[in-house]
Amino acid sequence: MAEETISKVSSSRDERRDRRFQRQRSEIMDAAARKFADQGYAATTTKEIADAAYMGESTLYGYFPGKRDILEAILAHEAEEMDALLVQFGKIDDRDSFVDLLDRIMKRFFTHLSYTRTVVAEAWVSDEIMKDFVLSRAHQISSLISTFISEKVHSGVFRPIDADIATRILLGTFFGMMLPVLRGVEPPPDPARCRTLAETFVWVLLDGVAVVRKD
Amino acid sequence: MAEETISKVSSSRDERRDRRFQRQRSEIMDAAARKFADQGYAATTTKEIADAAYMGESTLYGYFPGKRDILEAILAHEAEEMDALLVQFGKIDDRDSFVDLLDRIMKRFFTHLSYTRTVVAEAWVSDEIMKDFVLSRAHQISSLISTFISEKVHSGVFRPIDADIATRILLGTFFGMMLPVLRGVEPPPDPARCRTLAETFVWVLLDGVAVVRKD
Amino acid sequence: MAEETISKVSSSRDERRDRRFQRQRSEIMDAAARKFADQGYAATTTKEIADAAYMGESTLYGYFPGKRDILEAILAHEAEEMDALLVQFGKIDDRDSFVDLLDRIMKRFFTHLSYTRTVVAEAWVSDEIMKDFVLSRAHQISSLISTFISEKVHSGVFRPIDADIATRILLGTFFGMMLPVLRGVEPPPDPARCRTLAETFVWVLLDGVAVVRKD
Amino acid sequence: MAEETISKVSSSRDERRDRRFQRQRSEIMDAAARKFADQGYAATTTKEIADAAYMGESTLYGYFPGKRDILEAILAHEAEEMDALLVQFGKIDDRDSFVDLLDRIMKRFFTHLSYTRTVVAEAWVSDEIMKDFVLSRAHQISSLISTFISEKVHSGVFRPIDADIATRILLGTFFGMMLPVLRGVEPPPDPARCRTLAETFVWVLLDGVAVVRKD
DNA sequence: AATGAATGAGTTTTCATTCAT
DNA sequence: AATGAATGAAAACTCATTCAT
């Protein structure tokens, strides 16, 4: 409402129309993401998407050329958000900044759960999506972390571990830890617990669980 | 039993028929699992399954009542195999037996990659499958591991870590580590590397990666 | 009610839509009844129904969940109409009202010939339909007529005939008399001839054909 | 068994083979007639026929060129039997011979119930069958009866009734009377009751039910 | 701009018939 | 001769997209 009051002053008819158009697009994407997350893209009908977005079926086609394009818009949107977080990885230099970034990534995933679930579901069954939306970003993250670990090993902070294997384990562990929530079998943790999880994760990663060191 | 002894030498017509029937069923399940793994159940047509199994489409229906039943046979088959491995978890008592079991589980997954991928893909989008085929087993594994860790903590071998969190991290890590292979973005490791991975995993899990202990 | 008063003048969009929906449903039921009457339910394809209703095949499914449901709608519709005529049987008290009711039943059958033929055809091969749509009504009619005859016998108007046998013969005769028209091997009689048939039937029923009485 | 003993003497291998062939054909026709009577031709699968005849599905094709031909064999068989009874109609000259023929026709119908039901079911939905197997015979019967009635009217035994209408009512009544048994909603009457029915039918037909004559 | 209705292209499934043994 | 298995043709049904209002 406040927005509208402002817009009367600052926005032309075209701008308002465009804003409305974008809002409707988002509505559709949200509804679609919820259904895709629950049933997968292929098993979701346009009727279901329309119903979930409180629209007629054919209205969708005023905002997207086809069903496939809704999926792609969702993927592209996620990609964008991820890219924004990705640049932060280059700035990790200590435990705290590491924990901090993990914390923010988790929160991002959990507040857009259905988007993330959709990406995972479709990347799992489509090589193209896996390549374009997931692998390309995973590779960047990997090399950033790998570099980070290599440096720590070189400077003697870490034991002489293979950086690539460690990276994989790190990413796998992180992703695996979030799986139950992503999948929806557990409710997303509240912000405080999110932080705890990030801390525990870094703690275990760096120190292991055993009291007696074997080396 | 007597019948079986005889059949080893001169299998009766019924036995040969039954054997052929089972072979064909497997052929179909293999073909279907390959397609389901690649495209997901919903996006795979019965025509594609039939083609992949070098059969006419209608031939499928002599072996399964419907498309859905092929999926269920695959899931049930995997469940059975997993249950067989599951009982081994209770017998873990030292590093070696732990490494050994992880090694065998990985090998099982990798030699039946498309079956495992199918289970993951469908469990991701179906609550029922998740519950019946994955969660029920995951819970068993979890409590076995949790007990194992609790004991180690109690006897002072492990640091005083929360057993449930540790279990989740362990499972998440293991599963996350295998993801790229399960997903098919990396070729399955050869047997030797499989063992190395299992060892590295246990090593990192128990000891962490940092040289300097923080506690 | 108030709503209806308004609608008579300016029917709302919803009402027009609903009216159109019902009209289309009837169109489909009519077309289907024609085909079912000619070929039987099992031998009629949904394509044929659609063609007969001047629609695309898939359009049918916007009005009925499946082929079977079209049949059931036809049967239910007939059942309703029959029930409306059925209550009249209780009011028969003399020759004229009897002739009158038979006349109206015949006319109803003949103006909805394909519906009636469909009911007969399917009741002939389905125990369930026979029971639910035919027998349940036939029993009501039977007991009404049986009571009527018993009374006439008791009051000495009829010879001492067994009421149940007489009822069966009566119904059988009436139905048998209409069979050629129902079956479509003869054109439906015009209204005047309808009345004559009803009269002749009652005449023969009550008086027989022989001049010389045998009792 | 006795037959076989005889056949060893009097029949060549070819004759025995042929006899066996005919026996199998009958087995199939019986099984098929049962299914056709219960479900209709179109709704019956060759698998069901084969099962009912305790054979493999493909065995049918050693005895009939196709499913349709089994139906036609059943119809032709019934036609033959009916034709044999038909010639008797010309010989009716008094009440007793009339009752006698009706009695025999009923018995024939009831001992081959599934054959008769099949004829009725398919004649109801196929103009060709109706014409070739039913109407052609019904017309013969009609004209025989019509002649019979005309003569009785002419000789003053019957009231001056329209012979064609009377014939139709007669046939309709008879057929209608048998319907519940033909349809299978009532068990076939035992031989004694069969005779009673035939007698009652003739009685009502000739004399009506009313005590007071209206003419 | 929004939408219910219509539909062609495609999907799952059935089944009469043929094939291989 | 008998039969289980295989299959092409066709059936019922689905759904993304277009049309008419």
PDB file of N, CA and C in Angstrom, chain C residues 110 113 175-188, chain D residues 124 130 135 168 172:
ATOM      1  N   PHE C 110     -40.281 -44.346 -26.324  1.00  0.00           N
ATOM      2  CA  PHE C 110     -40.066 -44.163 -27.760  1.00  0.00           C
ATOM      3  C   PHE C 110     -39.418 -42.833 -28.097  1.00  0.00           C
ATOM      4  N   LEU C 113     -35.565 -43.361 -27.296  1.00  0.00           N
ATOM      5  CA  LEU C 113     -35.318 -44.736 -27.690  1.00  0.00           C
ATOM      6  C   LEU C 113     -33.899 -45.199 -27.390  1.00  0.00           C
ATOM      7  N   PHE C 175     -43.668 -55.619 -22.124  1.00  0.00           N
ATOM      8  CA  PHE C 175     -42.285 -55.428 -22.562  1.00  0.00           C
ATOM      9  C   PHE C 175     -42.067 -56.110 -23.910  1.00  0.00           C
ATOM     10  N   GLY C 176     -42.561 -57.326 -24.019  1.00  0.00           N
ATOM     11  CA  GLY C 176     -42.407 -58.075 -25.274  1.00  0.00           C
ATOM     12  C   GLY C 176     -43.057 -57.350 -26.433  1.00  0.00           C
ATOM     13  N   MET C 177     -44.188 -56.725 -26.181  1.00  0.00           N
ATOM     14  CA  MET C 177     -44.907 -56.004 -27.226  1.00  0.00           C
ATOM     15  C   MET C 177     -44.085 -54.821 -27.739  1.00  0.00           C
ATOM     16  N   MET C 178     -43.353 -54.220 -26.832  1.00  0.00           N
ATOM     17  CA  MET C 178     -42.574 -53.053 -27.234  1.00  0.00           C
ATOM     18  C   MET C 178     -41.208 -53.403 -27.816  1.00  0.00           C
ATOM     19  N   LEU C 179     -40.800 -54.628 -27.608  1.00  0.00           N
ATOM     20  CA  LEU C 179     -39.453 -55.017 -28.012  1.00  0.00           C
ATOM     21  C   LEU C 179     -39.057 -54.606 -29.443  1.00  0.00           C
ATOM     22  N   PRO C 180     -39.870 -54.926 -30.436  1.00  0.00           N
ATOM     23  CA  PRO C 180     -39.431 -54.601 -31.800  1.00  0.00           C
ATOM     24  C   PRO C 180     -39.140 -53.123 -31.986  1.00  0.00           C
ATOM     25  N   VAL C 181     -39.925 -52.287 -31.347  1.00  0.00           N
ATOM     26  CA  VAL C 181     -39.654 -50.856 -31.466  1.00  0.00           C
ATOM     27  C   VAL C 181     -38.418 -50.484 -30.666  1.00  0.00           C
ATOM     28  N   LEU C 182     -38.349 -50.982 -29.436  1.00  0.00           N
ATOM     29  CA  LEU C 182     -37.166 -50.713 -28.620  1.00  0.00           C
ATOM     30  C   LEU C 182     -35.903 -51.142 -29.346  1.00  0.00           C
ATOM     31  N   ARG C 183     -36.004 -52.309 -29.945  1.00  0.00           N
ATOM     32  CA  ARG C 183     -34.826 -52.822 -30.640  1.00  0.00           C
ATOM     33  C   ARG C 183     -34.510 -52.036 -31.899  1.00  0.00           C
ATOM     34  N   GLY C 184     -35.508 -51.344 -32.425  1.00  0.00           N
ATOM     35  CA  GLY C 184     -35.253 -50.546 -33.600  1.00  0.00           C
ATOM     36  C   GLY C 184     -35.559 -51.260 -34.899  1.00  0.00           C
ATOM     37  N   VAL C 185     -36.207 -52.417 -34.838  1.00  0.00           N
ATOM     38  CA  VAL C 185     -36.551 -53.095 -36.091  1.00  0.00           C
ATOM     39  C   VAL C 185     -37.886 -52.583 -36.630  1.00  0.00           C
ATOM     40  N   GLU C 186     -38.557 -51.796 -35.811  1.00  0.00           N
ATOM     41  CA  GLU C 186     -39.771 -51.144 -36.291  1.00  0.00           C
ATOM     42  C   GLU C 186     -39.723 -49.698 -35.858  1.00  0.00           C
ATOM     43  N   PRO C 187     -40.298 -48.823 -36.670  1.00  0.00           N
ATOM     44  CA  PRO C 187     -40.331 -47.407 -36.271  1.00  0.00           C
ATOM     45  C   PRO C 187     -41.277 -47.237 -35.100  1.00  0.00           C
ATOM     46  N   PRO C 188     -41.020 -46.269 -34.238  1.00  0.00           N
ATOM     47  CA  PRO C 188     -41.936 -46.018 -33.115  1.00  0.00           C
ATOM     48  C   PRO C 188     -43.318 -45.679 -33.656  1.00  0.00           C
TER      49      PRO C 188
ATOM     50  N   TRP D 124     -29.266 -57.880 -30.035  1.00  0.00           N
ATOM     51  CA  TRP D 124     -29.718 -56.581 -29.535  1.00  0.00           C
ATOM     52  C   TRP D 124     -28.834 -55.436 -30.007  1.00  0.00           C
ATOM     53  N   MET D 130     -29.233 -59.551 -35.881  1.00  0.00           N
ATOM     54  CA  MET D 130     -30.686 -59.506 -35.698  1.00  0.00           C
ATOM     55  C   MET D 130     -31.396 -59.992 -36.958  1.00  0.00           C
ATOM     56  N   LEU D 135     -34.604 -62.174 -36.982  1.00  0.00           N
ATOM     57  CA  LEU D 135     -35.782 -61.726 -37.728  1.00  0.00           C
ATOM     58  C   LEU D 135     -36.248 -62.748 -38.753  1.00  0.00           C
ATOM     59  N   ARG D 168     -48.289 -60.610 -32.599  1.00  0.00           N
ATOM     60  CA  ARG D 168     -47.233 -59.857 -31.925  1.00  0.00           C
ATOM     61  C   ARG D 168     -47.375 -59.959 -30.411  1.00  0.00           C
ATOM     62  N   GLY D 172     -44.662 -61.588 -28.094  1.00  0.00           N
ATOM     63  CA  GLY D 172     -44.117 -60.702 -27.072  1.00  0.00           C
ATOM     64  C   GLY D 172     -44.342 -61.270 -25.686  1.00  0.00           C
TER      65      GLY D 172
END
